[in-house]
Tab-separated table of C-alpha atoms in Angstrom:
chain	number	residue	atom	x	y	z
A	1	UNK	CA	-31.701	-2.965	-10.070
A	2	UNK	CA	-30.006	-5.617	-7.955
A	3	UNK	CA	-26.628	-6.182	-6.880
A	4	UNK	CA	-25.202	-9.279	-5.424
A	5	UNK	CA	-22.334	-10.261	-3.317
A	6	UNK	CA	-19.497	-12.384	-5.246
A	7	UNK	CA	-18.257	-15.170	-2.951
A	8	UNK	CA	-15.164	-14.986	-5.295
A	9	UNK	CA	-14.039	-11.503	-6.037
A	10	UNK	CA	-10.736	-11.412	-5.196
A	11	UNK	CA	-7.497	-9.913	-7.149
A	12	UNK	CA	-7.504	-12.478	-10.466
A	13	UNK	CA	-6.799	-10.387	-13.532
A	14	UNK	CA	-4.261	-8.146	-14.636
A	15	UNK	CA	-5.565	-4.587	-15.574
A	16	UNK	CA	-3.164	-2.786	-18.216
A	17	UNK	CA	-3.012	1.162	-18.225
A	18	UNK	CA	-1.443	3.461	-21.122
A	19	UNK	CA	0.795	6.313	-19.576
A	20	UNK	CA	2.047	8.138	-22.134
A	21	UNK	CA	2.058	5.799	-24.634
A	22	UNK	CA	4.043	3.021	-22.456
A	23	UNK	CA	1.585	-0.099	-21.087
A	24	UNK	CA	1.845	0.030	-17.648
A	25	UNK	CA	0.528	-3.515	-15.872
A	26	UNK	CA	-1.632	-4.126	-12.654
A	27	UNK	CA	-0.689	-7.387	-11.882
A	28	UNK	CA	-1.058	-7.177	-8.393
A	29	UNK	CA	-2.414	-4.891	-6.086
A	30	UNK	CA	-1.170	-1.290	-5.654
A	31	UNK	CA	-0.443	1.029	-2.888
A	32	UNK	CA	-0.417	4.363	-3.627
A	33	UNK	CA	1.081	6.854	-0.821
A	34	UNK	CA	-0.753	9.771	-0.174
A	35	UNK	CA	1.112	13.243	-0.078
A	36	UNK	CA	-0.995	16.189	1.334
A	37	UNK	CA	0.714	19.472	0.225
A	38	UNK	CA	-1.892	21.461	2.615
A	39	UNK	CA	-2.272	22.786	6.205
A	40	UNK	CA	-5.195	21.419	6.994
A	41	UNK	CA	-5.950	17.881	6.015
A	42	UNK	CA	-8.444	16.069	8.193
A	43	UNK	CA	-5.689	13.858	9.287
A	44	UNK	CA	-3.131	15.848	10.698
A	45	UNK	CA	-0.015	13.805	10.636
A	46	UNK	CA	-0.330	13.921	7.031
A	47	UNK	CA	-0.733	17.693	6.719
A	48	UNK	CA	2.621	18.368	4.610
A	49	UNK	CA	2.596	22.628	4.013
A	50	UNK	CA	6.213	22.731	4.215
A	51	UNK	CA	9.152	21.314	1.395
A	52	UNK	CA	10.585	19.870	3.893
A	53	UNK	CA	7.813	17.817	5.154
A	54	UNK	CA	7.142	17.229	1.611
A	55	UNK	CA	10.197	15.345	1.202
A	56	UNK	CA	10.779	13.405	4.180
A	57	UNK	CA	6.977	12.137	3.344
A	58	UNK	CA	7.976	10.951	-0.291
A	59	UNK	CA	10.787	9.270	0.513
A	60	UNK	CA	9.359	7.161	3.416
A	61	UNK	CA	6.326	6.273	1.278
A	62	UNK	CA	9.033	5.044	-1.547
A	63	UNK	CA	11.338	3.057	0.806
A	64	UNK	CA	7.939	1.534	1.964
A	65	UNK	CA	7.289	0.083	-1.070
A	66	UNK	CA	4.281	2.720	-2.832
A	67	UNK	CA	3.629	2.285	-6.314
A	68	UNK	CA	2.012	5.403	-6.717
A	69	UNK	CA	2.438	8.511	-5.333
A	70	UNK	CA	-1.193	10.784	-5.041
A	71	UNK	CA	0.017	14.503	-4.780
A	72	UNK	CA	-2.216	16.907	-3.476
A	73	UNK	CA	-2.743	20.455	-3.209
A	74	UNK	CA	-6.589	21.275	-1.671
A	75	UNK	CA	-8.294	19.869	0.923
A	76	UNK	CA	-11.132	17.912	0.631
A	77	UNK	CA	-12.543	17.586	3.812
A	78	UNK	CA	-16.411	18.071	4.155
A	79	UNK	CA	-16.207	22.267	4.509
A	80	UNK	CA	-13.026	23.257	3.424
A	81	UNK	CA	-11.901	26.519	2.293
A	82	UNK	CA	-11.864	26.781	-1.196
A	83	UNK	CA	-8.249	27.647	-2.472
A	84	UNK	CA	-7.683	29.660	-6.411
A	85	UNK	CA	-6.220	27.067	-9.559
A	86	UNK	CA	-3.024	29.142	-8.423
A	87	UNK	CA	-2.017	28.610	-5.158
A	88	UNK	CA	-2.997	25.214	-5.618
A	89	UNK	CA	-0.288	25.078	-8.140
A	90	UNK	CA	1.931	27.058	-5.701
A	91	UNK	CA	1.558	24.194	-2.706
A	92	UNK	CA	2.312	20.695	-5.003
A	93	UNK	CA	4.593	22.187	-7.461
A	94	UNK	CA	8.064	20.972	-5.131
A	95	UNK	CA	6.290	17.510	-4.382
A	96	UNK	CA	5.528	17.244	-8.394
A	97	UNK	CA	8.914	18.046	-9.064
A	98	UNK	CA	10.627	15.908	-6.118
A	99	UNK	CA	9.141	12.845	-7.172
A	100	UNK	CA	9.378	13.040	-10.827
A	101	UNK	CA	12.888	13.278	-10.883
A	102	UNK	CA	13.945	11.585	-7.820
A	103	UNK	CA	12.001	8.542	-8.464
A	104	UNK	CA	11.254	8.089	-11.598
A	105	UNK	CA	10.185	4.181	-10.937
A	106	UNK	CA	7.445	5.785	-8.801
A	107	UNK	CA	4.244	6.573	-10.748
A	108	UNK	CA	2.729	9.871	-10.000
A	109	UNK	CA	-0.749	11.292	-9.305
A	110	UNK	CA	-1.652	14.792	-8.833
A	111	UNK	CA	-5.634	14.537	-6.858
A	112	UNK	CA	-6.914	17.694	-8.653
A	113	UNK	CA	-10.217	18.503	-9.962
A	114	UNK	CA	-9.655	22.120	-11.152
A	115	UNK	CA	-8.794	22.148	-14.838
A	116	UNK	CA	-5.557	24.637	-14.415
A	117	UNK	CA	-4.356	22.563	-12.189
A	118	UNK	CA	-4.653	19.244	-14.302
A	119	UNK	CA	-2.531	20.988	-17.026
A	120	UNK	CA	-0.120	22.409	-15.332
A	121	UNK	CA	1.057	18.898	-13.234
A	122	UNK	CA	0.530	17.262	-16.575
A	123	UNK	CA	3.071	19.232	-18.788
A	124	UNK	CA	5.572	18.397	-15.453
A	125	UNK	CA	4.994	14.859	-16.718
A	126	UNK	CA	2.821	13.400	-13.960
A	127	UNK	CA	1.095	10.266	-14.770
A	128	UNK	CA	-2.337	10.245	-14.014
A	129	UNK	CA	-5.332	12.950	-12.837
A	130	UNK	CA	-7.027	11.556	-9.598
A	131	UNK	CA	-10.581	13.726	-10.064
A	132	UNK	CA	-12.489	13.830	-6.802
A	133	UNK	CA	-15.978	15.353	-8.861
A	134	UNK	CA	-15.837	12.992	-11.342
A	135	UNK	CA	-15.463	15.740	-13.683
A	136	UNK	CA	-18.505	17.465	-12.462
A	137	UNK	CA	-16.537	20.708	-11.125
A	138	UNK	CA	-14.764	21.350	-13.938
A	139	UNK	CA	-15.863	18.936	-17.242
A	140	UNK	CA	-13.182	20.096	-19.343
A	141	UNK	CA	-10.314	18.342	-17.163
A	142	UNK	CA	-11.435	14.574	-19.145
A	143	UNK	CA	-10.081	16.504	-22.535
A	144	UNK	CA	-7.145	17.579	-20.583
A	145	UNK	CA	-6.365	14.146	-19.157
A	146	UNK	CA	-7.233	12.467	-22.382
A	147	UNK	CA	-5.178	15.409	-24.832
A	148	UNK	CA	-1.782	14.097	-22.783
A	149	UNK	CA	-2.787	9.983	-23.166
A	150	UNK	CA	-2.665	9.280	-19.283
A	151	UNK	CA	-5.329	7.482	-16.970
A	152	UNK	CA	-7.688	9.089	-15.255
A	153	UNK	CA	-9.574	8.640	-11.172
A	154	UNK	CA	-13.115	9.181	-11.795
A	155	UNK	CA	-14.657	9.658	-7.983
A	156	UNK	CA	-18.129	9.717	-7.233
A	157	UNK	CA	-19.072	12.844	-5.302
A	158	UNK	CA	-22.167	15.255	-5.465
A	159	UNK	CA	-21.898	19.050	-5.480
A	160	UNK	CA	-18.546	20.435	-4.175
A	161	UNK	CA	-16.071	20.320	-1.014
A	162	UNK	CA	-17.628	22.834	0.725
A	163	UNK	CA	-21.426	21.878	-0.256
A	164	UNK	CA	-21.210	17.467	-0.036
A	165	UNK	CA	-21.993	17.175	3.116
A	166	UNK	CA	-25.414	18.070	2.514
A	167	UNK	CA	-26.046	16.164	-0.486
A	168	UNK	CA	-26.128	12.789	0.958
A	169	UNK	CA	-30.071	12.053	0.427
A	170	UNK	CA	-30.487	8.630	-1.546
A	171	UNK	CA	-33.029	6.611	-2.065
A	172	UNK	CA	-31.307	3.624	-3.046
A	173	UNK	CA	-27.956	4.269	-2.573
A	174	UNK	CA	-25.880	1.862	-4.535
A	175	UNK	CA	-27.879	2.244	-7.337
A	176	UNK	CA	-27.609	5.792	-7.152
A	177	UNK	CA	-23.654	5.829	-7.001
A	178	UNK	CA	-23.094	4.065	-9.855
A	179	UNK	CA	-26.017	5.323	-11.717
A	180	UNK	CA	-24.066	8.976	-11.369
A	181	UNK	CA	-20.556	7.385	-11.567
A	182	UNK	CA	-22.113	5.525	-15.087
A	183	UNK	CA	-23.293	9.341	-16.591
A	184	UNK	CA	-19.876	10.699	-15.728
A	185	UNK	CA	-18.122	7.872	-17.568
A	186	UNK	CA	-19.879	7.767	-20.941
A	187	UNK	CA	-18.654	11.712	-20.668
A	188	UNK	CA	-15.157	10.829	-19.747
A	189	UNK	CA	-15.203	8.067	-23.101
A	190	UNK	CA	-16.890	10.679	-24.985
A	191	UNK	CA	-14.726	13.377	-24.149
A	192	UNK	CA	-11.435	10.889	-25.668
A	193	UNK	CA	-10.214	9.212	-22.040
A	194	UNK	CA	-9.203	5.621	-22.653
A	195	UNK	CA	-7.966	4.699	-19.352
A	196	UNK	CA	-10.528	5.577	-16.378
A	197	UNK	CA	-10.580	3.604	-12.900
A	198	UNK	CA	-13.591	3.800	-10.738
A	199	UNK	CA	-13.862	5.199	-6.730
A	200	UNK	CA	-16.706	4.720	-5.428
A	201	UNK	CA	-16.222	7.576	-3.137
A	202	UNK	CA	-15.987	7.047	-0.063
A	203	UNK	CA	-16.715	9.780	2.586
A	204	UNK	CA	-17.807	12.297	-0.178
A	205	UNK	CA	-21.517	12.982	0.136
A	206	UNK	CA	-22.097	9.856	2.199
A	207	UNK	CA	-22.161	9.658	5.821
A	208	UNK	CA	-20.525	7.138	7.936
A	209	UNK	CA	-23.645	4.795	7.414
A	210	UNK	CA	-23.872	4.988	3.801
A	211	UNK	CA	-20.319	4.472	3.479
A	212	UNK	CA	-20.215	1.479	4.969
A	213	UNK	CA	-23.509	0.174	3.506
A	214	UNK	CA	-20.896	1.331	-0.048
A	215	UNK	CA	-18.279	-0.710	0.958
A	216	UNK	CA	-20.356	-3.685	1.816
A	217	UNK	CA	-21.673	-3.757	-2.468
A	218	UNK	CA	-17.887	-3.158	-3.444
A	219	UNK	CA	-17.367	-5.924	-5.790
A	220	UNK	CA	-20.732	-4.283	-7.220
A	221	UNK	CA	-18.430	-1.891	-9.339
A	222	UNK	CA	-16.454	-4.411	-11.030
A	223	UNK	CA	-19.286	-3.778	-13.583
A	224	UNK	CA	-18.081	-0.752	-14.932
A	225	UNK	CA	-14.980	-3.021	-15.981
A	226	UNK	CA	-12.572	-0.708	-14.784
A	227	UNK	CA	-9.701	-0.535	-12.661
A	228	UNK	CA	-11.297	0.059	-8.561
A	229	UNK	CA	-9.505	2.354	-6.439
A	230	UNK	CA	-10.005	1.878	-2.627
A	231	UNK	CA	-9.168	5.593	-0.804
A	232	UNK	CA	-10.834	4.578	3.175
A	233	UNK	CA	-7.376	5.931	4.666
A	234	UNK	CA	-8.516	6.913	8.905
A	235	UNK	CA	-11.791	7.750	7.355
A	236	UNK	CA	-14.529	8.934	9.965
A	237	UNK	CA	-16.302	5.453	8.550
A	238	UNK	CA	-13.765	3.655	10.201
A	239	UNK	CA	-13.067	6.374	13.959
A	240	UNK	CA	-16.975	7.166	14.432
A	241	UNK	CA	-17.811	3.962	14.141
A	242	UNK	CA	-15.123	2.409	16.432
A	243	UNK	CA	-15.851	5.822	18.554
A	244	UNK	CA	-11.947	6.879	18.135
A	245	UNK	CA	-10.419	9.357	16.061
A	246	UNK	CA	-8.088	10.149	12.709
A	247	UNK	CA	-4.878	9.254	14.620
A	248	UNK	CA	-5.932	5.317	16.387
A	249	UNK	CA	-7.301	4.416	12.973
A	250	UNK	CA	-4.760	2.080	11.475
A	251	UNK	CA	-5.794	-0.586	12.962
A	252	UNK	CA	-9.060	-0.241	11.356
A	253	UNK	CA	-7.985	1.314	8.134
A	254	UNK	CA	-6.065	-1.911	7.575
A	255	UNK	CA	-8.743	-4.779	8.375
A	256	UNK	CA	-11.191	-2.369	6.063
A	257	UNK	CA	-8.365	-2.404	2.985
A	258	UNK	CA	-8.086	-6.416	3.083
A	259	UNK	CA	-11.610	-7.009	3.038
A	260	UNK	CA	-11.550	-4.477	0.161
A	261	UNK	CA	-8.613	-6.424	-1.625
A	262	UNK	CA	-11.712	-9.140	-1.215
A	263	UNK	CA	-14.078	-7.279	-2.928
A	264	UNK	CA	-12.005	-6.600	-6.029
A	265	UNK	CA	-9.741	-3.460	-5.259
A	266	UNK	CA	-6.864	-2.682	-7.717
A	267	UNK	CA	-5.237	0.498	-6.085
A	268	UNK	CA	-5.166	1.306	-1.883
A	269	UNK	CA	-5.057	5.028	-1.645
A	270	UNK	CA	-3.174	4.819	1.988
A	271	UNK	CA	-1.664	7.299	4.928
A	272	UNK	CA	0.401	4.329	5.979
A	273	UNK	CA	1.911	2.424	3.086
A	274	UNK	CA	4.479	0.305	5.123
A	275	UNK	CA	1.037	-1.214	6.716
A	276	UNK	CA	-1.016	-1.250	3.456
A	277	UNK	CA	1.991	-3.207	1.730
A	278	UNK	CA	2.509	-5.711	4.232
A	279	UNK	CA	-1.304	-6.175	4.044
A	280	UNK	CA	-1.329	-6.778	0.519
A	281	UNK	CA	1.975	-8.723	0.930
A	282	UNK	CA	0.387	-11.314	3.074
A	283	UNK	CA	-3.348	-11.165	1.553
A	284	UNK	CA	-1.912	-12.024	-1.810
A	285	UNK	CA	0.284	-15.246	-0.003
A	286	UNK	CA	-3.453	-16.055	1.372
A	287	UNK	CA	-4.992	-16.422	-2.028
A	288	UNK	CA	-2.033	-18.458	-3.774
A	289	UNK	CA	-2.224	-20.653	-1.232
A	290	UNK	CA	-6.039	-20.703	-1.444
A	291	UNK	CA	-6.714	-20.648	-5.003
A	292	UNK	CA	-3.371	-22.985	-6.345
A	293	UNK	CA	-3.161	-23.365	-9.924
């Protein structure tokens, strides 16, 4: 199997979603804020335990111009502690609230894989599941998702948080990824899900090398003809490679999400949406002025 580079893969076609019944168009690229209800994100000005925190965070991402909102709960970082369907449901349940009825212009995401969770920020009226395992952890969150007519993040990952790290041996690694991401999306059709967009996964049983070597094939998953969702937010692909950390990785984080608008990407999962706007703001003035019709 071989994949080739597009010359021409930038933004050109307007993806259409169904939330709830209403058609919800992608006719540009998206930002979507992320809101970390947890003490101990790998980024740590984004660690938001507290309600307070939790607000200020919401509203800055909306006056900066997010689409989306991604709230949540349990950390992902390579080793966390695992955390019970429960408390998870204890730490997002203000931010759920907050943002549904605050902004209500303001699409919202709850990043969940556990299937208790799913329901629960569903039946608050959230508009889309954002599954880190693909639906490997817990299988039965695609019926969930699909039961209440909302799109759904498929994510390519292997084993679990506290297990990925060492599950990073491919062979062919592109290949691989969307050989796995391909499996888990006949099961996401099967299981009733209409509306799925693809992440390739980045930093989730892939080191810093791998990632990269990812990111370079990214127009490769315009194949699946799904929505692509970009989430390289002050990754350690961007700090260990530029031999910084989590906090000096704007900079980075924003020349790697306009080379992904490049590539194809429909949705910027983002720390730092004033800067991920702006960069779609003046990426998108690049290409009319580029490609004029």
């Amino acid at each position: 199997m071989e994949f080739l580079r597009s010359e021409n893969t930038h933004f050109s076609r307007e993806r259409e979603l169904n939330i709830r019944g209403k058609l919800f168009t992608i006719s540009a690229p998206q930002v979507m804020g992320i809101v970390n209800c947890t003490p101990d994100s790998f980024y740590a000005d984004s660690q938001s335990s507290t309600i307070e925190k939790q607000q200020a965070l919401i509203d800055l991402h909306v006056k900066n111009g997010a689409t989306w909102l991604d709230i949540g709960a349990y950390s992902s970082r390579p080793g966390a502690k695992h955390i019970p369907e429960k408390e998870e449901i204890k730490r997002l349940k203000f931010a759920v609230s907050y943002g549904l009825e605050t902004y209500p212009e303001v699409k919202i995401s709850v990043d969940t894989f556990q299937s208790e969770v799913a329901s629960y920020a569903l039946e608050q009226g959230v508009h889309m599941i954002n599954d880190i395992s693909g639906g490997l952890i817990n299988p039965e969150i695609f019926s969930i998702a699909a039961a209440h007519h909302v799109p759904y993040v498929l994510m390519h990952m292997r084993g679990t948080p506290q297990t990925m790290a060492t599950l990073n041996q491919y062979d062919k690694l592109l290949q691989e990824v969307i050989v796995e991401l391909g499996t888990q999306l006949e099961k996401a059709r099967a299981a009733g899900l209409k509306d799925v967009i693809i992440d390739p996964g980045f930093g989730f049983a892939k080191n810093s090398e791998q990632n990269l070597e990812l990111f370079s094939y990214l127009e490769a998953f315009q194949l699946f003809d799904c929505p692509i969702l970009v989430g390289i937010s002050r990754k350690s692909m961007i700090y260990k490679t530029l031999g910084i950390d989590a906090a000096d990785s704007l900079n980075g984080t924003s020349v790697l999400n306009t080379l992904a608008l490049e590539k194809g990407a429909d949705i910027l999962r983002v720390h730092d949406v004033k800067e991920a706007v702006e960069t779609v703001a003046l990426w998108s003035k690049t290409r009319k002025i580029s490609s004029p019709e």
